[in-house]
Short mmCIF file of C-alpha atoms and ligand atoms in Angstrom, two decimals:
data_model
loop_
_atom_site.label_atom_id
_atom_site.label_comp_id
_atom_site.label_asym_id
_atom_site.label_seq_id
_atom_site.Cartn_x
_atom_site.Cartn_y
_atom_site.Cartn_z
CA MET A 3 73.01 5.57 -5.53
CA SER A 4 72.52 5.34 -9.26
CA GLU A 5 71.88 8.63 -11.25
CA SER A 6 68.63 7.62 -12.21
CA GLN A 7 67.39 6.73 -8.91
CA LEU A 8 68.66 10.39 -7.41
CA TRP A 9 66.58 11.93 -10.55
CA ASN A 10 63.46 9.77 -9.18
CA ASP A 11 64.01 10.84 -5.75
CA VAL A 12 64.29 14.50 -6.47
CA ASP A 13 61.08 14.29 -8.93
CA ASP A 14 59.28 12.63 -6.09
CA TYR A 15 60.22 15.34 -4.00
CA PHE A 16 59.19 18.13 -6.13
CA THR A 17 55.96 16.43 -7.25
CA THR A 18 54.92 15.59 -3.70
CA LEU A 19 55.42 19.34 -3.03
CA LEU A 20 54.34 21.43 -5.91
CA ALA A 21 52.17 18.90 -8.39
CA PRO A 22 50.80 16.45 -5.88
CA SER A 23 48.14 13.97 -7.57
CA ASP A 24 44.82 13.91 -6.88
CA ASP A 25 42.15 11.19 -6.92
CA ILE A 26 41.34 12.16 -10.90
CA LEU A 27 45.02 12.26 -11.84
CA THR A 28 45.54 8.72 -9.67
CA ALA A 29 42.54 7.26 -11.47
CA ALA A 30 43.56 8.52 -15.10
CA LEU A 31 46.73 6.84 -14.76
CA ARG A 32 45.33 3.63 -13.06
CA ASP A 33 42.88 3.38 -15.78
CA SER A 34 45.21 4.09 -18.62
CA ASP A 35 47.68 1.40 -16.94
CA ALA A 36 44.66 -1.05 -16.55
CA ALA A 37 43.75 -0.73 -20.55
CA GLY A 38 47.20 -1.39 -21.29
CA LEU A 39 48.55 1.71 -22.28
CA PRO A 40 52.37 2.59 -22.20
CA PRO A 41 53.55 4.71 -19.28
CA ILE A 42 54.83 7.62 -21.48
CA ASN A 43 52.48 10.49 -20.33
CA VAL A 44 54.33 13.17 -19.04
CA ALA A 45 55.51 13.40 -15.45
CA PRO A 46 53.45 15.35 -12.78
CA ASN A 47 55.77 18.24 -12.37
CA GLN A 48 55.84 18.52 -16.15
CA GLY A 49 52.20 18.32 -16.40
CA LYS A 50 52.08 21.00 -13.60
CA LEU A 51 54.59 23.13 -16.27
CA LEU A 52 52.12 22.73 -19.08
CA GLN A 53 49.21 23.89 -16.92
CA LEU A 54 51.24 26.84 -15.79
CA LEU A 55 52.37 27.77 -19.18
CA ALA A 56 48.71 27.75 -20.51
CA GLN A 57 47.88 30.05 -17.56
CA LEU A 58 50.73 32.23 -18.44
CA GLN A 59 49.41 32.47 -21.77
CA GLY A 60 45.86 33.21 -20.85
CA ALA A 61 45.11 30.48 -22.79
CA ARG A 62 41.39 29.78 -23.76
CA ARG A 63 42.05 27.46 -26.60
CA VAL A 64 44.46 24.43 -26.46
CA LEU A 65 45.28 22.14 -29.10
CA GLU A 66 47.14 18.90 -28.39
CA ILE A 67 48.54 16.05 -30.73
CA GLY A 68 48.97 12.97 -28.99
CA THR A 69 46.54 12.12 -26.34
CA LEU A 70 47.37 8.64 -25.01
CA GLY A 71 44.80 8.50 -21.84
CA GLY A 72 44.42 12.20 -21.28
CA TYR A 73 46.87 12.81 -18.49
CA SER A 74 48.72 15.80 -20.37
CA THR A 75 45.22 16.93 -21.47
CA ILE A 76 43.51 17.17 -17.89
CA TRP A 77 46.64 19.34 -16.88
CA LEU A 78 46.18 21.40 -19.75
CA GLY A 79 42.58 21.45 -19.52
CA ARG A 80 42.32 22.61 -16.04
CA ALA A 81 44.39 25.81 -17.19
CA LEU A 82 41.20 27.00 -19.23
CA PRO A 83 38.12 28.99 -18.23
CA ALA A 84 34.67 27.28 -18.30
CA ASP A 85 34.37 28.60 -21.71
CA GLY A 86 37.71 27.41 -22.83
CA HIS A 87 38.00 24.72 -25.64
CA LEU A 88 40.74 21.84 -25.87
CA ILE A 89 40.95 19.49 -28.97
CA THR A 90 43.28 16.72 -28.83
CA PHE A 91 44.38 14.19 -31.46
CA GLU A 92 44.83 10.52 -31.14
CA TYR A 93 45.36 7.81 -33.74
CA ASP A 94 44.49 4.81 -31.42
CA PRO A 95 40.85 4.59 -30.76
CA GLY A 96 41.44 2.42 -27.65
CA HIS A 97 43.62 5.19 -26.52
CA ALA A 98 41.05 8.09 -27.13
CA GLU A 99 38.45 5.76 -25.59
CA VAL A 100 40.47 5.74 -22.07
CA ALA A 101 41.03 9.26 -22.53
CA ARG A 102 37.54 10.28 -22.95
CA GLY A 103 36.58 8.40 -19.74
CA ASN A 104 39.61 10.22 -17.88
CA LEU A 105 38.47 13.52 -19.08
CA ALA A 106 34.96 12.96 -18.21
CA ARG A 107 35.89 11.96 -14.69
CA ALA A 108 37.87 15.45 -14.69
CA GLY A 109 34.57 17.30 -15.43
CA LEU A 110 36.46 18.39 -18.71
CA ASP A 111 34.25 16.50 -21.08
CA LYS A 112 32.13 19.60 -22.00
CA ILE A 113 35.16 21.89 -23.01
CA SER A 114 37.53 19.09 -24.55
CA GLU A 115 37.23 16.91 -27.55
CA VAL A 116 39.16 13.74 -28.29
CA ARG A 117 39.48 13.36 -32.23
CA VAL A 118 40.30 9.72 -33.49
CA GLY A 119 43.01 9.48 -36.66
CA ALA A 120 46.10 10.08 -37.87
CA ALA A 121 47.03 13.91 -36.76
CA LEU A 122 47.85 15.01 -40.08
CA GLU A 123 44.49 14.10 -41.69
CA SER A 124 42.89 15.44 -38.43
CA LEU A 125 44.95 18.94 -38.63
CA ALA A 126 43.80 19.30 -42.33
CA LYS A 127 40.30 18.69 -41.39
CA LEU A 128 40.54 21.15 -38.32
CA ALA A 129 42.13 23.96 -40.71
CA ASP A 130 39.13 23.31 -43.22
CA GLU A 131 36.71 24.20 -40.09
CA ASP A 132 38.62 27.64 -40.14
CA PRO A 133 39.01 27.62 -36.21
CA GLU A 134 39.56 30.74 -34.01
CA PRO A 135 43.47 30.71 -33.45
CA TYR A 136 44.95 28.46 -30.71
CA ASP A 137 46.56 30.03 -27.85
CA LEU A 138 49.06 27.08 -27.41
CA VAL A 139 49.74 23.70 -29.19
CA PHE A 140 51.43 20.84 -27.51
CA ILE A 141 53.02 18.25 -29.86
CA ASP A 142 53.43 14.88 -28.61
CA ALA A 143 52.65 12.10 -30.84
CA ASP A 144 54.51 10.41 -33.51
CA LYS A 145 58.23 12.07 -33.57
CA VAL A 146 58.65 11.46 -37.10
CA ASN A 147 56.11 14.05 -37.84
CA ASN A 148 57.09 16.85 -35.97
CA PRO A 149 58.17 19.25 -38.53
CA HIS A 150 54.69 18.78 -40.20
CA TYR A 151 53.26 19.43 -36.56
CA VAL A 152 55.01 22.62 -36.19
CA GLU A 153 54.07 23.80 -39.57
CA TRP A 154 50.49 22.91 -38.79
CA ALA A 155 50.78 24.68 -35.59
CA LEU A 156 51.98 27.77 -37.39
CA LYS A 157 48.33 27.98 -39.38
CA LEU A 158 46.51 27.31 -36.45
CA THR A 159 47.86 30.14 -34.07
CA ARG A 160 48.29 33.64 -33.79
CA PRO A 161 51.26 35.94 -32.89
CA GLY A 162 51.96 35.38 -29.33
CA SER A 163 50.85 31.57 -29.24
CA LEU A 164 53.04 28.90 -27.60
CA ILE A 165 54.27 25.86 -29.50
CA ILE A 166 55.71 22.90 -27.05
CA VAL A 167 57.39 19.81 -28.75
CA ASP A 168 57.72 17.24 -26.21
CA ASN A 169 60.71 14.32 -26.31
CA VAL A 170 63.19 16.29 -28.25
CA VAL A 171 66.39 14.79 -26.29
CA ARG A 172 65.39 11.10 -26.07
CA GLY A 173 68.61 10.23 -24.29
CA GLY A 174 70.51 12.51 -26.19
CA ALA A 175 70.06 10.90 -29.52
CA VAL A 176 69.06 14.40 -31.08
CA THR A 177 72.78 15.34 -31.24
CA ASP A 178 73.32 12.57 -34.12
CA PRO A 179 73.31 14.55 -37.82
CA ASP A 180 73.62 11.36 -39.24
CA SER A 181 70.91 9.17 -37.24
CA THR A 182 68.89 7.12 -39.29
CA ASP A 183 65.99 7.02 -36.67
CA PRO A 184 63.11 8.55 -38.08
CA SER A 185 61.86 9.96 -34.56
CA VAL A 186 65.61 11.60 -34.41
CA ARG A 187 65.36 12.96 -37.89
CA GLY A 188 61.62 14.35 -37.40
CA THR A 189 62.76 16.07 -34.01
CA ARG A 190 65.86 17.63 -35.71
CA ALA A 191 63.70 18.93 -38.57
CA ALA A 192 61.19 20.58 -36.10
CA LEU A 193 64.01 22.06 -34.07
CA GLU A 194 65.81 23.37 -37.49
CA LEU A 195 62.54 24.86 -38.58
CA ILE A 196 61.78 26.58 -34.96
CA SER A 197 65.46 28.12 -35.38
CA THR A 198 65.10 29.34 -39.21
CA HIS A 199 61.27 29.94 -39.21
CA PRO A 200 61.12 34.03 -39.37
CA LYS A 201 57.83 33.82 -37.19
CA LEU A 202 59.14 31.60 -34.41
CA SER A 203 61.31 32.15 -31.52
CA GLY A 204 62.33 29.25 -29.41
CA THR A 205 64.65 27.31 -27.21
CA ALA A 206 64.95 23.67 -26.01
CA VAL A 207 65.56 22.22 -22.48
CA GLN A 208 66.95 19.03 -21.24
CA THR A 209 65.22 17.07 -18.54
CA VAL A 210 66.05 14.28 -16.06
CA GLY A 211 63.31 12.69 -13.64
CA SER A 212 60.98 9.96 -13.60
CA LYS A 213 60.70 9.79 -17.24
CA GLY A 214 64.43 9.17 -17.90
CA TYR A 215 66.66 11.77 -19.85
CA ASP A 216 64.73 13.94 -22.17
CA GLY A 217 63.55 17.43 -22.83
CA PHE A 218 61.18 19.70 -24.50
CA ALA A 219 61.25 22.54 -27.02
CA LEU A 220 59.13 26.03 -26.74
CA ALA A 221 58.64 28.46 -29.50
CA ARG A 222 56.76 31.38 -29.64
CA VAL A 223 54.88 32.59 -32.56
CA LEU A 224 55.89 36.09 -33.49
CA PRO A 225 53.91 38.94 -35.18
N1 LIG B 2 50.51 13.61 -24.27
C1 LIG B 2 50.10 12.21 -23.75
C2 LIG B 2 51.35 11.31 -24.23
C3 LIG B 2 51.31 11.02 -25.65
S1 LIG B 2 52.07 9.53 -25.97
C4 LIG B 2 50.78 12.40 -22.31
O1 LIG B 2 51.73 13.32 -21.73
O2 LIG B 2 49.78 12.35 -21.18
C5 LIG B 2 51.81 9.72 -27.76
C6 LIG B 2 50.45 9.24 -28.41
O3 LIG B 2 50.48 9.67 -29.80
C7 LIG B 2 50.03 8.02 -28.19
O4 LIG B 2 48.70 7.61 -27.68
C8 LIG B 2 49.77 7.32 -29.71
O5 LIG B 2 49.05 6.48 -29.99
C9 LIG B 2 49.71 8.73 -30.31
N2 LIG B 2 50.10 8.77 -31.76
C10 LIG B 2 51.15 8.38 -32.60
N3 LIG B 2 50.86 8.27 -33.83
C11 LIG B 2 50.10 9.21 -33.92
C12 LIG B 2 49.30 9.97 -35.13
N4 LIG B 2 49.76 9.98 -36.35
N5 LIG B 2 48.26 10.66 -34.97
C13 LIG B 2 47.69 10.92 -33.84
N6 LIG B 2 48.34 10.29 -32.63
C14 LIG B 2 49.40 9.70 -32.77
C1 LIG B 3 57.50 7.88 -26.04
C2 LIG B 3 56.65 9.04 -26.51
C3 LIG B 3 56.27 10.18 -25.81
O1 LIG B 3 55.65 10.95 -26.05
C4 LIG B 3 57.20 10.25 -24.40
O2 LIG B 3 56.71 11.27 -23.67
C5 LIG B 3 57.95 9.39 -24.09
C6 LIG B 3 58.24 8.16 -24.70
C7 LIG B 3 57.62 6.78 -26.80
O3 LIG B 3 56.83 6.96 -28.11
O4 LIG B 3 58.27 5.87 -26.52
MG1 LIG B 4 55.78 12.98 -24.73
#
């Protein structure tokens, strides 16, 4: 058996047991696929991890950067109370339209908002609105901007908030200090920022599974 087949089998086992799909999640992936969106959503067990982390945070307000079809958004949204709020930023209007449909089907349209545009611009506009701090920020868009997204996340959160950065391993490419890949450089810069910033305490974890070999970083905002 190949290594990746083994990873898939273990993910299937964990997911069936601990993060089973339901009609709403299945339909979200089906409609995303039918609309031609790439299958780069988080895996089900990773979505469940996002939900658990949001619940452990006692999160009432979540910010997501990179919506795609709203699959991770549904997991995060389900962690929120009825008066919670979730904003998710998406560059591609087609992706955003699919996500809005998926969020409505999930009954999350009342507490969630998909904002279309380049996230750096959407973040600046959001900051102008002087919002209440976000309890959790999930960064999962264009990796080249990851350090900027971490900086914005710091501005829009409070001590105790959690910042999560997806896809920090990308098959191991992250260890190359001379990489010319803008995504790798962006992610390395974000990790260095987490390591040096006086208001952040973080770590990073490698993952294997149905989405290949990758990982995520977690950072807590300090007082
Ligand atoms: N969080 C999703 C996956 C997001 S994939 C999930 O796990 O289900 C990354 C998304 O970021 C894509 O939909 C892509 O269109 C979007 N994106 C890329 N560059 C962006 C930018 N500059 N601003 C906002 N969204 C961007
Ligand atoms: C890609 C982006 C993601 O957010 C992800 O989880 C996997 C892959 C990509 O751009 O290839
Ligand atoms: Mg991702």
